[in-house]
PDB file of C-alpha atoms in Angstrom:
ATOM      1  CA  MET F   1       7.547   3.845  11.405  1.00 77.00           C
ATOM      2  CA  TYR F   2      10.124   6.475  10.238  1.00 87.00           C
ATOM      3  CA  ALA F   3      13.251   4.976  11.682  1.00 88.00           C
ATOM      4  CA  ASP F   4      16.016   4.668   9.242  1.00 90.00           C
ATOM      5  CA  MET F   5      16.628   0.702   8.916  1.00 95.00           C
ATOM      6  CA  ALA F   6      20.214   1.572   6.742  1.00 92.00           C
ATOM      7  CA  VAL F   7      21.641   2.961  10.293  1.00 91.00           C
ATOM      8  CA  PRO F   8      23.733   0.537  12.425  1.00 91.00           C
ATOM      9  CA  GLY F   9      21.880  -0.693  15.347  1.00 90.00           C
ATOM     10  CA  THR F  10      18.205   0.836  14.155  1.00 93.00           C
ATOM     11  CA  LYS F  11      15.280  -1.706  15.916  1.00 94.00           C
ATOM     12  CA  LEU F  12      12.477  -2.207  13.523  1.00 97.00           C
ATOM     13  CA  ASP F  13       9.159  -1.215  15.878  1.00 97.00           C
ATOM     14  CA  ALA F  14       6.892  -4.319  15.417  1.00 97.00           C
ATOM     15  CA  GLN F  15       4.375  -2.982  17.263  1.00 97.00           C
ATOM     16  CA  ALA F  16       3.815   0.204  15.219  1.00 97.00           C
ATOM     17  CA  ALA F  17       4.062  -2.311  12.305  1.00 98.00           C
ATOM     18  CA  ALA F  18       1.380  -4.151  13.915  1.00 98.00           C
ATOM     19  CA  ILE F  19      -1.084  -1.206  14.187  1.00 98.00           C
ATOM     20  CA  MET F  20      -0.090  -0.108  10.674  1.00 98.00           C
ATOM     21  CA  ILE F  21      -0.935  -3.330   9.056  1.00 98.00           C
ATOM     22  CA  SER F  22      -4.043  -3.781  11.254  1.00 99.00           C
ATOM     23  CA  GLN F  23      -5.542  -0.149  10.543  1.00 99.00           C
ATOM     24  CA  TYR F  24      -4.954  -0.823   6.929  1.00 99.00           C
ATOM     25  CA  ARG F  25      -6.893  -3.909   7.116  1.00 99.00           C
ATOM     26  CA  GLN F  26      -9.514  -2.600   9.347  1.00 98.00           C
ATOM     27  CA  ASN F  27      -9.645   0.073   6.326  1.00 98.00           C
ATOM     28  CA  ASN F  28     -10.719  -2.543   4.625  1.00 98.00           C
ATOM     29  CA  ALA F  29     -13.366  -4.370   6.405  1.00 98.00           C
ATOM     30  CA  LEU F  30     -10.782  -7.482   7.621  1.00 98.00           C
ATOM     31  CA  GLY F  31      -9.421  -8.276  11.114  1.00 98.00           C
ATOM     32  CA  THR F  32      -6.212  -6.949  12.841  1.00 98.00           C
ATOM     33  CA  VAL F  33      -2.867  -9.104  13.220  1.00 99.00           C
ATOM     34  CA  VAL F  34      -0.901  -9.367  16.584  1.00 99.00           C
ATOM     35  CA  ILE F  35       2.822  -9.665  16.932  1.00 99.00           C
ATOM     36  CA  ASP F  36       3.740 -13.624  17.106  1.00 98.00           C
ATOM     37  CA  PRO F  37       7.152 -14.149  18.764  1.00 98.00           C
ATOM     38  CA  ASP F  38       7.768 -17.088  16.575  1.00 98.00           C
ATOM     39  CA  LEU F  39       7.058 -15.661  13.153  1.00 98.00           C
ATOM     40  CA  MET F  40       9.161 -12.480  14.517  1.00 98.00           C
ATOM     41  CA  ARG F  41      11.734 -15.219  14.448  1.00 98.00           C
ATOM     42  CA  LEU F  42      11.279 -16.668  11.299  1.00 98.00           C
ATOM     43  CA  ALA F  43      10.616 -13.418   9.166  1.00 98.00           C
ATOM     44  CA  GLU F  44      14.257 -12.374  10.936  1.00 98.00           C
ATOM     45  CA  SER F  45      15.908 -15.851   9.563  1.00 98.00           C
ATOM     46  CA  GLN F  46      14.452 -14.967   6.056  1.00 98.00           C
ATOM     47  CA  SER F  47      15.651 -10.991   6.426  1.00 98.00           C
ATOM     48  CA  ASN F  48      19.040 -11.931   7.411  1.00 98.00           C
ATOM     49  CA  ALA F  49      19.401 -15.123   4.743  1.00 98.00           C
ATOM     50  CA  MET F  50      18.568 -12.818   2.301  1.00 98.00           C
ATOM     51  CA  ALA F  51      21.011 -10.046   3.035  1.00 98.00           C
ATOM     52  CA  ALA F  52      23.767 -12.759   3.830  1.00 97.00           C
ATOM     53  CA  ALA F  53      23.148 -14.096  -0.048  1.00 97.00           C
ATOM     54  CA  ASN F  54      22.693 -10.378  -1.326  1.00 97.00           C
ATOM     55  CA  LYS F  55      19.410 -11.555  -2.923  1.00 97.00           C
ATOM     56  CA  MET F  56      15.741 -10.821  -2.504  1.00 97.00           C
ATOM     57  CA  ASP F  57      14.141 -14.250  -2.598  1.00 97.00           C
ATOM     58  CA  HIS F  58      11.190 -15.837  -1.016  1.00 96.00           C
ATOM     59  CA  ASP F  59      13.409 -19.421  -1.776  1.00 97.00           C
ATOM     60  CA  VAL F  60      16.684 -18.428  -0.737  1.00 96.00           C
ATOM     61  CA  ARG F  61      16.451 -21.030   1.925  1.00 93.00           C
ATOM     62  CA  ALA F  62      13.513 -22.428   1.351  1.00 96.00           C
ATOM     63  CA  PRO F  63       9.367 -21.878   0.437  1.00 97.00           C
ATOM     64  CA  LEU F  64       7.783 -20.271   3.102  1.00 98.00           C
ATOM     65  CA  ALA F  65       5.794 -23.353   3.976  1.00 97.00           C
ATOM     66  CA  LYS F  66       8.652 -25.315   4.405  1.00 98.00           C
ATOM     67  CA  ARG F  67      10.370 -22.762   6.458  1.00 97.00           C
ATOM     68  CA  LEU F  68       7.287 -22.896   8.629  1.00 98.00           C
ATOM     69  CA  ALA F  69       7.220 -26.536   9.232  1.00 97.00           C
ATOM     70  CA  ALA F  70      10.912 -26.341   9.887  1.00 96.00           C
ATOM     71  CA  GLY F  71      10.449 -23.763  12.917  1.00 95.00           C
ATOM     72  CA  GLY F  72       7.159 -25.912  13.939  1.00 96.00           C
ATOM     73  CA  TYR F  73       5.020 -23.169  13.084  1.00 97.00           C
ATOM     74  CA  PRO F  74       1.523 -25.019  12.840  1.00 96.00           C
ATOM     75  CA  ALA F  75      -0.091 -22.695  10.071  1.00 97.00           C
ATOM     76  CA  THR F  76      -3.389 -23.103   8.608  1.00 97.00           C
ATOM     77  CA  VAL F  77      -3.049 -19.771   6.721  1.00 98.00           C
ATOM     78  CA  ALA F  78       0.150 -17.949   5.834  1.00 98.00           C
ATOM     79  CA  VAL F  79       1.426 -15.527   3.403  1.00 99.00           C
ATOM     80  CA  GLU F  80       4.758 -13.744   2.936  1.00 99.00           C
ATOM     81  CA  ASN F  81       6.037 -10.302   1.922  1.00 99.00           C
ATOM     82  CA  ILE F  82       9.591  -9.527   1.439  1.00 99.00           C
ATOM     83  CA  SER F  83      11.454  -6.258  -0.267  1.00 98.00           C
ATOM     84  CA  ALA F  84      14.591  -4.662  -0.282  1.00 98.00           C
ATOM     85  CA  GLY F  85      15.888  -1.089  -0.567  1.00 98.00           C
ATOM     86  CA  TYR F  86      13.372   0.386   1.463  1.00 98.00           C
ATOM     87  CA  HIS F  87      14.863   2.121   4.637  1.00 97.00           C
ATOM     88  CA  THR F  88      11.894   2.282   6.758  1.00 98.00           C
ATOM     89  CA  LEU F  89       8.828   0.932   7.475  1.00 97.00           C
ATOM     90  CA  ALA F  90       6.510   3.459   6.037  1.00 97.00           C
ATOM     91  CA  GLU F  91       8.456   2.844   2.624  1.00 98.00           C
ATOM     92  CA  ALA F  92       8.019  -0.537   2.894  1.00 98.00           C
ATOM     93  CA  PHE F  93       4.614  -0.743   3.713  1.00 98.00           C
ATOM     94  CA  SER F  94       3.718   1.625   1.050  1.00 98.00           C
ATOM     95  CA  GLY F  95       5.589  -0.465  -1.759  1.00 98.00           C
ATOM     96  CA  TRP F  96       3.527  -3.624  -0.416  1.00 98.00           C
ATOM     97  CA  ARG F  97       0.350  -1.468  -0.536  1.00 98.00           C
ATOM     98  CA  ASP F  98       1.230  -0.502  -4.412  1.00 98.00           C
ATOM     99  CA  SER F  99       1.918  -3.713  -5.629  1.00 98.00           C
ATOM    100  CA  PRO F 100      -0.942  -5.793  -5.989  1.00 98.00           C
ATOM    101  CA  PRO F 101       0.012  -9.390  -4.932  1.00 98.00           C
ATOM    102  CA  HIS F 102       1.807  -7.676  -2.045  1.00 98.00           C
ATOM    103  CA  ARG F 103      -1.502  -6.035  -1.443  1.00 98.00           C
ATOM    104  CA  ALA F 104      -3.467  -8.988  -1.554  1.00 99.00           C
ATOM    105  CA  ASN F 105      -1.288 -10.800   0.945  1.00 99.00           C
ATOM    106  CA  MET F 106      -1.477  -8.040   3.330  1.00 99.00           C
ATOM    107  CA  LEU F 107      -5.399  -8.077   2.736  1.00 99.00           C
ATOM    108  CA  LYS F 108      -5.770 -11.969   2.929  1.00 98.00           C
ATOM    109  CA  GLY F 109      -8.624 -13.233   4.865  1.00 97.00           C
ATOM    110  CA  GLY F 110      -8.182 -15.375   7.810  1.00 97.00           C
ATOM    111  CA  VAL F 111      -4.956 -14.284   8.950  1.00 98.00           C
ATOM    112  CA  THR F 112      -4.380 -12.859  12.516  1.00 98.00           C
ATOM    113  CA  LYS F 113      -0.727 -12.863  13.569  1.00 99.00           C
ATOM    114  CA  LEU F 114       2.208 -10.924  12.118  1.00 99.00           C
ATOM    115  CA  GLY F 115       6.229 -11.596  12.089  1.00 99.00           C
ATOM    116  CA  ILE F 116       8.274  -8.544  10.371  1.00 99.00           C
ATOM    117  CA  ALA F 117      11.902  -7.810  10.281  1.00 98.00           C
ATOM    118  CA  ALA F 118      14.555  -5.952   8.225  1.00 98.00           C
ATOM    119  CA  SER F 119      17.863  -6.876   7.721  1.00 98.00           C
ATOM    120  CA  TYR F 120      20.774  -4.207   7.558  1.00 98.00           C
ATOM    121  CA  ALA F 121      23.984  -5.388   5.229  1.00 97.00           C
ATOM    122  CA  PRO F 122      25.836  -2.637   4.251  1.00 97.00           C
ATOM    123  CA  GLY F 123      27.854  -4.197   1.609  1.00 95.00           C
ATOM    124  CA  THR F 124      25.186  -5.101  -0.406  1.00 97.00           C
ATOM    125  CA  LYS F 125      22.854  -3.531  -3.613  1.00 95.00           C
ATOM    126  CA  TYR F 126      19.763  -3.195  -1.218  1.00 97.00           C
ATOM    127  CA  LYS F 127      21.155  -2.374   2.175  1.00 98.00           C
ATOM    128  CA  VAL F 128      17.790  -3.436   3.911  1.00 98.00           C
ATOM    129  CA  PHE F 129      16.057  -6.601   3.402  1.00 98.00           C
ATOM    130  CA  TRP F 130      12.498  -6.942   4.826  1.00 98.00           C
ATOM    131  CA  THR F 131      10.358  -9.865   5.516  1.00 99.00           C
ATOM    132  CA  MET F 132       6.537  -9.802   6.778  1.00 99.00           C
ATOM    133  CA  ILE F 133       5.175 -12.935   7.207  1.00 99.00           C
ATOM    134  CA  LEU F 134       0.992 -12.938   8.074  1.00 99.00           C
ATOM    135  CA  ALA F 135      -0.619 -16.125   9.263  1.00 99.00           C
ATOM    136  CA  SER F 136      -2.949 -18.031  11.405  1.00 98.00           C
ATOM    137  CA  THR F 137      -2.748 -21.202  13.679  1.00 96.00           C
ATOM    138  CA  ASP F 138      -6.997 -21.333  13.802  1.00 91.00           C
ATOM    139  CA  PRO F 139      -8.537 -24.306  12.534  1.00 87.00           C
ATOM    140  CA  ARG F 140     -10.419 -23.551   9.135  1.00 72.00           C
TER     141      ARG F 140
END
């Protein structure tokens, strides 16, 4: 949760992220989320693309729906938070929680799965690029 992602070789603790997001959702009368390997891969791809472009942008490669479809992910509900410049999971979470649109995504009803990634790019303005995807594959 407090590991500095701007240090080469640091690994994001996805389980800690799932616990943190789930507790936040439970505190707001919503269900928990679990790590989804496919969403983890898609989040990592998005973070890497933003880092490579030195740009924080949901559509740096393509809009979320197109990226999910291209990755073969059958989401029935999906939202994405991105950010850049935060060095720790705790900082990224706080930034999202304190931003109304990002908070709404974290509190989206019906999502049950999580993918999260942070990409370190030392030669860029922000250094660390974050992506969190929350989704469900359950029928509506």
